[in-house]
Amino acid sequence: MSSRDPQRQPVAGWLFITPMLVVLGLFLAAPIVMALWVSVSDWTGRGSPFSSEVSFVGAQHYRDLLATDGLARQDFMTSMRNTFYYVLGVVPAQTVLALTLAVIVNQRFLRGRTFFRTAFYFPSVVSSVAISLVFLFLFTGTGAVNQFLGLFGISGPNWFADSRGVLHVAGDAVGLWDASAPPSGLAGTEVLSLSLWEWLAGPSVALSAIMLQVVWTTAGTFMLMFLAALQDLPAEVDEAAMVDGANRWQRFMNVTVPHLRPTILLVITLGIIGTWQVFDQVYIMTDGGPAKTTLTPAYLSFQTAFENIDFPKGAAIAFLLFALIFVLTQLQRFLLRDRDEARQRRAERQQRRQRRHTPARPTSEVSA
Amino acid sequence: MKHITRTFALAATGVLTLSLAACGGEGFEDDGGGDGEAGQSEAPASADGPASLQMLIASSGDAETQAVEEAAAAWAEDSGNTVDVTVASDMGQELAQGFAGGSPADVFYLDAGAFATNAEAGNLYAYEAEDNDDFYEPLREAFTYEDQQYCAPKDFSTLGLIINQSMWEEAGLTEDDLPTTYDELAQVAETLTTGDVTGLVLSPGIDRAGAFVVGSGGWWMNEDNTAPTANTPEVVAGLQVVQDMISSGSAALSSQVDTGWGGEAFGTGRAAMTIEGNWIKGAMSNDYPDLDYLVAELPEGPAGPGTLLFTQCWGVAAQSEAQAQAVELVNYLTSAEQQMAFADAFGVMPSRQSASEDYTAAYPEDEAFIAGGDYGHGPINVPGIADVVADLNSQLENIGSADLESVVESFDSNVQAVLGR
């Protein structure tokens, strides 16, 4: 074998990927290591966090956020609650909307297909700053949204100044409870620095307006992913189902959706990651208000670090957020896994194990 | 084979990361040295020869940027140094970046609300400008941390009572009816409330309601800023004044009348009166030039006159290598003449008492604002409690129905937690 064999040139190979390794190390790995150190140090934001004046304080900042009853934990939990409702609302809505839009613009006989594709995708390419400002005007007390609602005799709320929780309002409307005098069982019981009543608030009216905006802007991107997958679906399969007598809805549920499973997984994963990190809308429109109901972990991290000049705690919030997203993504991958594939893999593994227990027999040397 | 390569890759990445981290550490180690707490006793770092200064400002607009640039250029020309003025879009963040990176601007605007935290972190070089006693005392106090004044007040603003003249006259009120007590304020607010118009509209938060706390003889912290004092009858009484007016319907918060701040409610005619600072002049002449208004001092509370002061100072970085030159520049910028020039350019009030006569002569309508310089109270001056203050503000967003006792209690316990750390 000559030395020109491409598989035998590790040095050249390493040389070629060095630039990428350096870039990744410098801009990805090093900052992460630095931030991790900051989150367990007492760095005050002056000079290098690695200087000798900065000392190790252990998990103190994590304890403040998770274990010690105080303002830090209260703020963190408030942001967690807000974002939980936010994710719960936005992810399903944007996935369903994106899929619906993709199916619509995938029709072969739709007139002005290109126009609709562009129109639906358009919000995704406009800067979120511009869209946020437009939404601020749409959702003012006398804005277009409320005037539209007024046509139906509904007097809309003053959206971005309204801190009432949607669940509180809904429960009040159906007579479940009186929002001005919450049941003492809920208001009196505190879990992780927030009362049960506060945990059950649901997204505030202000946060709901942000949710509407985000669903609208992100659906276009995800529509594009669904569209690409839909165009991969061979027309014959659909036609075969048609011959079998399946109606539209059956074909969609039993042919299209299973085919889209990997894309659905992708969209939901990206959705969860993106929504837990929501920042720009909050930064531009609400600053976390009214009454902290649009505070999100990402914004809280920024605020803690740069306004309260508490970089260690800001970094700790960021790492907790990372851990949460990581766990949720794994969980969701597990729940949405392809069950047939998993069963097959399990069977293979069992086979291999059995083979190992049976007496050795000559095998050919072809393993990679 | 595959296994070995992967291990090698991991190891290589690890080594690379470590060496990079080490580089970062060494890179700016030297300027992190302990000149922070020793700032006052050490001689200022003075660059040899002509220095090149970086100045970071948070500008209210082109007028301010231009005026500051011109003044800095004039000083640079005189002194043979150079000054580079940069306008920050997010002051807090850009300052923090500079301090962390070891190369902050030499001279910068520093808000009184962010002062203590920066002083505690050792970011500031402590200096006094020429003729320091000439600055209003509350302003000097706003930039004093642990008995050490760190920087020279740039200018200041106070709150006044802004009154819509035509509404005032239509309601049959005259100059004699200008409220001098909180009761009278509540009365005229009630008189002025008609239909769509609310008598008095306030921006939410302690930066407005706090004036009533001062007038009632209370403050959020004790005099030495060592213990919280929000849970006292005086503070609660001050907040109660606002709550009573709101629940009677003669006053409202700006968010309740669908506006962003008191000035907007006032300009759009939703409010007959508001409580704002002298910055409202610019907003009125830009956005609502046809509205006639007058400015009165805030009414007196049971403990005498009370208003709030807002101010910024010229911070000089502890890490700056040209502190001596930076202080010279500040001396130039805070001279009475230069402050008057700034006042003419973008409507701020001079922080020097010696300039107050010139100022009131030039701007007689601002007399009420200037008067507040003598008795106003600066912002809460305690390091590391920005989140506590933010929490207080968010609880006061619905001051009309809030349980004031529990609001002040939670503030006290939150401050205790910070101070006890």
Tab-separated table of C-alpha atoms in Angstrom, chain A residues 24-296:
chain	number	residue	atom	x	y	z
A	24	LEU	CA	-14.711	26.287	16.891
A	25	GLY	CA	-12.387	26.249	19.872
A	26	LEU	CA	-11.962	30.005	19.931
A	27	PHE	CA	-15.575	30.995	19.426
A	28	LEU	CA	-17.453	28.033	20.854
A	29	ALA	CA	-15.537	25.856	23.274
A	30	ALA	CA	-13.446	28.553	24.969
A	31	PRO	CA	-16.356	30.929	25.691
A	32	ILE	CA	-18.429	28.057	27.057
A	33	VAL	CA	-15.621	26.971	29.373
A	34	MET	CA	-15.123	30.584	30.422
A	35	ALA	CA	-18.830	31.069	31.115
A	36	LEU	CA	-18.946	27.844	33.107
A	37	TRP	CA	-16.092	29.094	35.236
A	38	VAL	CA	-17.727	32.490	35.669
A	39	SER	CA	-20.919	30.813	36.892
A	40	VAL	CA	-19.045	29.246	39.814
A	41	SER	CA	-16.812	32.223	40.566
A	42	ASP	CA	-17.229	35.621	42.212
A	43	TRP	CA	-16.086	37.616	39.182
A	44	THR	CA	-17.313	41.215	39.342
A	45	GLY	CA	-17.050	41.914	35.648
A	46	ARG	CA	-13.758	43.720	35.857
A	47	GLY	CA	-10.633	42.451	34.181
A	48	SER	CA	-10.120	38.809	33.333
A	49	PRO	CA	-12.258	36.172	35.049
A	50	PHE	CA	-9.110	34.041	35.219
A	51	SER	CA	-7.081	36.552	37.208
A	52	SER	CA	-5.893	35.611	40.682
A	53	GLU	CA	-8.381	37.953	42.409
A	54	VAL	CA	-11.336	35.895	41.264
A	55	SER	CA	-12.102	32.967	43.495
A	56	PHE	CA	-14.173	29.828	43.298
A	57	VAL	CA	-17.470	29.952	45.163
A	58	GLY	CA	-18.852	26.571	44.216
A	59	ALA	CA	-22.500	26.147	43.396
A	60	GLN	CA	-23.577	29.236	45.338
A	61	HIS	CA	-25.228	30.976	42.391
A	62	TYR	CA	-27.026	27.811	41.384
A	63	ARG	CA	-28.213	27.414	44.965
A	64	ASP	CA	-29.514	31.013	44.964
A	65	LEU	CA	-31.511	30.247	41.854
A	66	LEU	CA	-32.853	26.858	42.864
A	67	ALA	CA	-32.688	26.252	46.583
A	68	THR	CA	-32.628	29.513	48.557
A	69	ASP	CA	-35.886	31.376	49.007
A	70	GLY	CA	-35.259	34.899	47.801
A	71	LEU	CA	-35.695	37.366	44.998
A	72	ALA	CA	-33.248	35.541	42.705
A	73	ARG	CA	-35.212	32.319	42.837
A	74	GLN	CA	-38.517	34.146	42.625
A	75	ASP	CA	-37.425	35.925	39.441
A	76	PHE	CA	-35.976	32.779	37.954
A	77	MET	CA	-39.078	30.738	38.683
A	78	THR	CA	-41.297	33.502	37.322
A	79	SER	CA	-39.318	33.442	34.104
A	80	MET	CA	-39.562	29.647	34.004
A	81	ARG	CA	-43.316	29.770	34.482
A	82	ASN	CA	-43.751	32.403	31.771
A	83	THR	CA	-41.644	30.540	29.278
A	84	PHE	CA	-43.265	27.207	30.079
A	85	TYR	CA	-46.673	28.571	29.079
A	86	TYR	CA	-45.067	30.310	26.156
A	87	VAL	CA	-43.529	27.076	24.825
A	88	LEU	CA	-46.729	25.166	25.516
A	89	GLY	CA	-48.639	27.616	23.378
A	90	VAL	CA	-46.180	28.443	20.649
A	91	VAL	CA	-44.644	25.083	19.705
A	92	PRO	CA	-47.857	23.167	18.881
A	93	ALA	CA	-49.398	26.207	17.230
A	94	GLN	CA	-46.447	26.972	15.004
A	95	THR	CA	-46.019	23.295	14.026
A	96	VAL	CA	-49.662	22.834	13.086
A	97	LEU	CA	-49.807	26.151	11.289
A	98	ALA	CA	-46.593	25.441	9.380
A	99	LEU	CA	-47.826	22.004	8.354
A	100	THR	CA	-51.172	23.394	7.237
A	101	LEU	CA	-49.534	26.122	5.194
A	102	ALA	CA	-47.112	23.626	3.651
A	103	VAL	CA	-49.949	21.292	2.614
A	104	ILE	CA	-51.830	24.214	1.102
A	105	VAL	CA	-48.954	25.542	-0.980
A	106	ASN	CA	-47.946	22.018	-1.971
A	107	GLN	CA	-51.150	21.490	-3.970
A	108	ARG	CA	-50.307	20.968	-7.586
A	109	PHE	CA	-53.326	22.823	-8.873
A	110	LEU	CA	-53.138	25.885	-6.623
A	111	ARG	CA	-53.159	29.149	-8.502
A	112	GLY	CA	-50.466	31.685	-7.571
A	113	ARG	CA	-48.495	29.058	-5.682
A	114	THR	CA	-45.282	31.060	-5.771
A	115	PHE	CA	-47.061	34.102	-4.470
A	116	PHE	CA	-48.435	32.239	-1.464
A	117	ARG	CA	-45.132	30.559	-0.722
A	118	THR	CA	-43.391	33.929	-0.708
A	119	ALA	CA	-46.135	35.565	1.296
A	120	PHE	CA	-46.120	32.882	4.002
A	121	TYR	CA	-42.347	32.855	4.197
A	122	PHE	CA	-42.052	36.614	4.234
A	123	PRO	CA	-42.403	37.206	8.014
A	124	SER	CA	-39.458	34.902	8.628
A	125	VAL	CA	-37.036	36.995	6.607
A	126	VAL	CA	-38.087	40.349	8.054
A	127	SER	CA	-36.030	41.457	11.052
A	128	SER	CA	-37.721	40.631	14.339
A	129	VAL	CA	-37.046	44.194	15.488
A	130	ALA	CA	-39.158	45.646	12.700
A	131	ILE	CA	-41.956	43.154	13.262
A	132	SER	CA	-41.908	43.749	17.010
A	133	LEU	CA	-42.337	47.471	16.497
A	134	VAL	CA	-45.247	46.915	14.137
A	135	PHE	CA	-46.874	44.613	16.681
A	136	LEU	CA	-46.415	47.226	19.386
A	137	PHE	CA	-48.605	49.551	17.349
A	138	LEU	CA	-51.090	46.851	16.349
A	139	PHE	CA	-51.639	45.872	19.962
A	140	THR	CA	-51.913	49.259	21.676
A	141	GLY	CA	-55.145	49.940	23.517
A	142	THR	CA	-56.541	51.865	20.563
A	143	GLY	CA	-54.622	49.884	17.936
A	144	ALA	CA	-55.863	48.009	14.901
A	145	VAL	CA	-56.406	44.735	16.757
A	146	ASN	CA	-58.699	46.301	19.330
A	147	GLN	CA	-60.574	48.278	16.687
A	148	PHE	CA	-61.143	45.046	14.810
A	149	LEU	CA	-62.382	43.367	17.974
A	150	GLY	CA	-64.564	46.421	18.519
A	151	LEU	CA	-66.443	45.588	15.310
A	152	PHE	CA	-67.772	42.533	17.116
A	153	GLY	CA	-68.564	44.473	20.229
A	154	ILE	CA	-65.544	43.147	22.139
A	155	SER	CA	-63.535	45.725	24.005
A	156	GLY	CA	-59.975	44.445	23.750
A	157	PRO	CA	-57.460	44.719	26.566
A	158	ASN	CA	-54.563	47.128	26.640
A	159	TRP	CA	-52.398	44.232	25.483
A	160	PHE	CA	-48.839	45.108	26.417
A	161	ALA	CA	-49.829	46.702	29.722
A	162	ASP	CA	-52.060	43.849	30.856
A	163	SER	CA	-50.418	41.503	33.346
A	164	ARG	CA	-53.507	39.362	34.055
A	165	GLY	CA	-52.918	35.675	33.487
A	166	VAL	CA	-55.074	34.161	30.779
A	167	LEU	CA	-55.970	31.152	32.942
A	168	HIS	CA	-56.903	33.477	35.806
A	169	VAL	CA	-59.207	35.394	33.501
A	170	ALA	CA	-60.681	32.262	31.960
A	171	GLY	CA	-61.263	30.641	35.342
A	172	ASP	CA	-62.938	33.822	36.497
A	173	ALA	CA	-65.153	33.895	33.423
A	174	VAL	CA	-66.458	30.345	33.901
A	175	GLY	CA	-66.915	30.902	37.607
A	176	LEU	CA	-64.142	28.584	38.726
A	177	TRP	CA	-62.691	31.269	40.937
A	178	ASP	CA	-62.770	34.988	41.596
A	179	ALA	CA	-59.565	36.486	40.179
A	180	SER	CA	-59.683	39.487	42.536
A	181	ALA	CA	-59.914	37.197	45.581
A	182	PRO	CA	-58.002	34.026	44.700
A	183	PRO	CA	-58.852	30.867	46.651
A	184	SER	CA	-56.684	30.807	49.745
A	185	GLY	CA	-55.650	27.204	49.134
A	186	LEU	CA	-53.888	28.304	45.970
A	187	ALA	CA	-52.716	31.748	47.035
A	188	GLY	CA	-51.466	30.536	50.405
A	189	THR	CA	-49.394	27.573	49.271
A	190	GLU	CA	-45.929	28.496	48.097
A	191	VAL	CA	-43.877	26.244	45.871
A	192	LEU	CA	-40.400	27.431	44.881
A	193	SER	CA	-40.995	31.079	45.873
A	194	LEU	CA	-44.213	31.404	43.871
A	195	SER	CA	-47.686	30.654	45.145
A	196	LEU	CA	-49.692	27.968	43.385
A	197	TRP	CA	-52.032	30.726	42.289
A	198	GLU	CA	-49.156	32.423	40.494
A	199	TRP	CA	-47.952	29.157	38.949
A	200	LEU	CA	-51.421	28.605	37.540
A	201	ALA	CA	-51.705	32.087	36.041
A	202	GLY	CA	-51.071	30.981	32.498
A	203	PRO	CA	-49.459	33.371	30.034
A	204	SER	CA	-50.382	36.989	30.695
A	205	VAL	CA	-52.295	38.943	28.095
A	206	ALA	CA	-49.051	40.714	27.183
A	207	LEU	CA	-47.228	37.411	26.725
A	208	SER	CA	-50.087	36.100	24.616
A	209	ALA	CA	-49.605	38.974	22.204
A	210	ILE	CA	-45.937	38.059	21.901
A	211	MET	CA	-46.908	34.418	21.352
A	212	LEU	CA	-49.204	35.390	18.491
A	213	GLN	CA	-46.394	37.313	16.897
A	214	VAL	CA	-43.865	34.507	17.245
A	215	VAL	CA	-46.220	31.880	15.832
A	216	TRP	CA	-46.842	34.117	12.873
A	217	THR	CA	-43.171	34.862	12.177
A	218	THR	CA	-41.736	31.366	12.656
A	219	ALA	CA	-44.411	29.362	10.853
A	220	GLY	CA	-42.930	30.405	7.509
A	221	THR	CA	-39.523	28.864	8.170
A	222	PHE	CA	-41.005	25.608	9.363
A	223	MET	CA	-43.429	25.605	6.441
A	224	LEU	CA	-40.394	25.525	4.185
A	225	MET	CA	-39.072	22.420	5.948
A	226	PHE	CA	-42.421	20.652	5.688
A	227	LEU	CA	-42.689	21.676	2.076
A	228	ALA	CA	-39.329	20.136	1.254
A	229	ALA	CA	-40.377	16.890	2.939
A	230	LEU	CA	-43.753	16.915	1.226
A	231	GLN	CA	-42.120	17.192	-2.160
A	232	ASP	CA	-40.115	14.104	-1.305
A	233	LEU	CA	-43.323	12.125	-0.911
A	234	PRO	CA	-43.732	10.136	-4.115
A	235	ALA	CA	-47.002	10.887	-5.858
A	236	GLU	CA	-47.480	7.168	-6.521
A	237	VAL	CA	-47.869	6.395	-2.844
A	238	ASP	CA	-50.613	8.943	-2.539
A	239	GLU	CA	-52.242	7.661	-5.693
A	240	ALA	CA	-52.019	4.085	-4.460
A	241	ALA	CA	-53.840	5.097	-1.300
A	242	MET	CA	-56.424	6.821	-3.450
A	243	VAL	CA	-56.937	3.606	-5.416
A	244	ASP	CA	-57.390	1.795	-2.125
A	245	GLY	CA	-60.288	4.126	-1.473
A	246	ALA	CA	-58.762	6.323	1.244
A	247	ASN	CA	-60.341	9.753	1.519
A	248	ARG	CA	-58.408	13.006	1.832
A	249	TRP	CA	-58.206	13.012	5.597
A	250	GLN	CA	-57.192	9.333	5.758
A	251	ARG	CA	-54.499	9.887	3.170
A	252	PHE	CA	-53.186	12.840	5.133
A	253	MET	CA	-53.149	11.057	8.482
A	254	ASN	CA	-51.928	7.652	7.311
A	255	VAL	CA	-49.647	8.481	4.413
A	256	THR	CA	-48.443	12.062	4.652
A	257	VAL	CA	-47.951	12.445	8.396
A	258	PRO	CA	-45.963	9.180	8.875
A	259	HIS	CA	-43.791	10.206	5.985
A	260	LEU	CA	-43.196	13.546	7.679
A	261	ARG	CA	-42.239	12.063	11.044
A	262	PRO	CA	-38.534	13.006	10.851
A	263	THR	CA	-39.465	16.537	9.779
A	264	ILE	CA	-42.009	16.871	12.557
A	265	LEU	CA	-39.321	15.775	14.994
A	266	LEU	CA	-36.963	18.372	13.573
A	267	VAL	CA	-39.520	21.166	13.663
A	268	ILE	CA	-40.593	20.424	17.219
A	269	THR	CA	-36.986	20.164	18.386
A	270	LEU	CA	-36.034	23.454	16.769
A	271	GLY	CA	-39.234	24.955	18.104
A	272	ILE	CA	-38.528	23.922	21.672
A	273	ILE	CA	-34.968	25.153	21.518
A	274	GLY	CA	-35.944	28.444	19.931
A	275	THR	CA	-38.887	29.183	22.176
A	276	TRP	CA	-37.096	28.510	25.445
A	277	GLN	CA	-34.464	31.004	24.343
A	278	VAL	CA	-36.891	33.770	23.430
A	279	PHE	CA	-35.157	37.104	23.912
A	280	ASP	CA	-35.450	39.763	21.207
A	281	GLN	CA	-39.207	40.301	21.414
A	282	VAL	CA	-38.956	40.800	25.165
A	283	TYR	CA	-35.943	43.077	24.851
A	284	ILE	CA	-37.629	45.270	22.242
A	285	MET	CA	-41.233	45.313	23.352
A	286	THR	CA	-41.696	44.782	27.065
A	287	ASP	CA	-38.442	44.634	29.066
A	288	GLY	CA	-39.984	41.772	30.999
A	289	GLY	CA	-43.030	43.769	32.104
A	290	PRO	CA	-45.888	44.217	32.858
A	291	ALA	CA	-45.365	42.874	36.380
A	292	LYS	CA	-42.614	40.516	35.141
A	293	THR	CA	-45.075	38.427	33.153
A	294	THR	CA	-42.929	38.493	30.003
A	295	LEU	CA	-39.683	37.845	31.832
A	296	THR	CA	-37.899	34.893	30.210
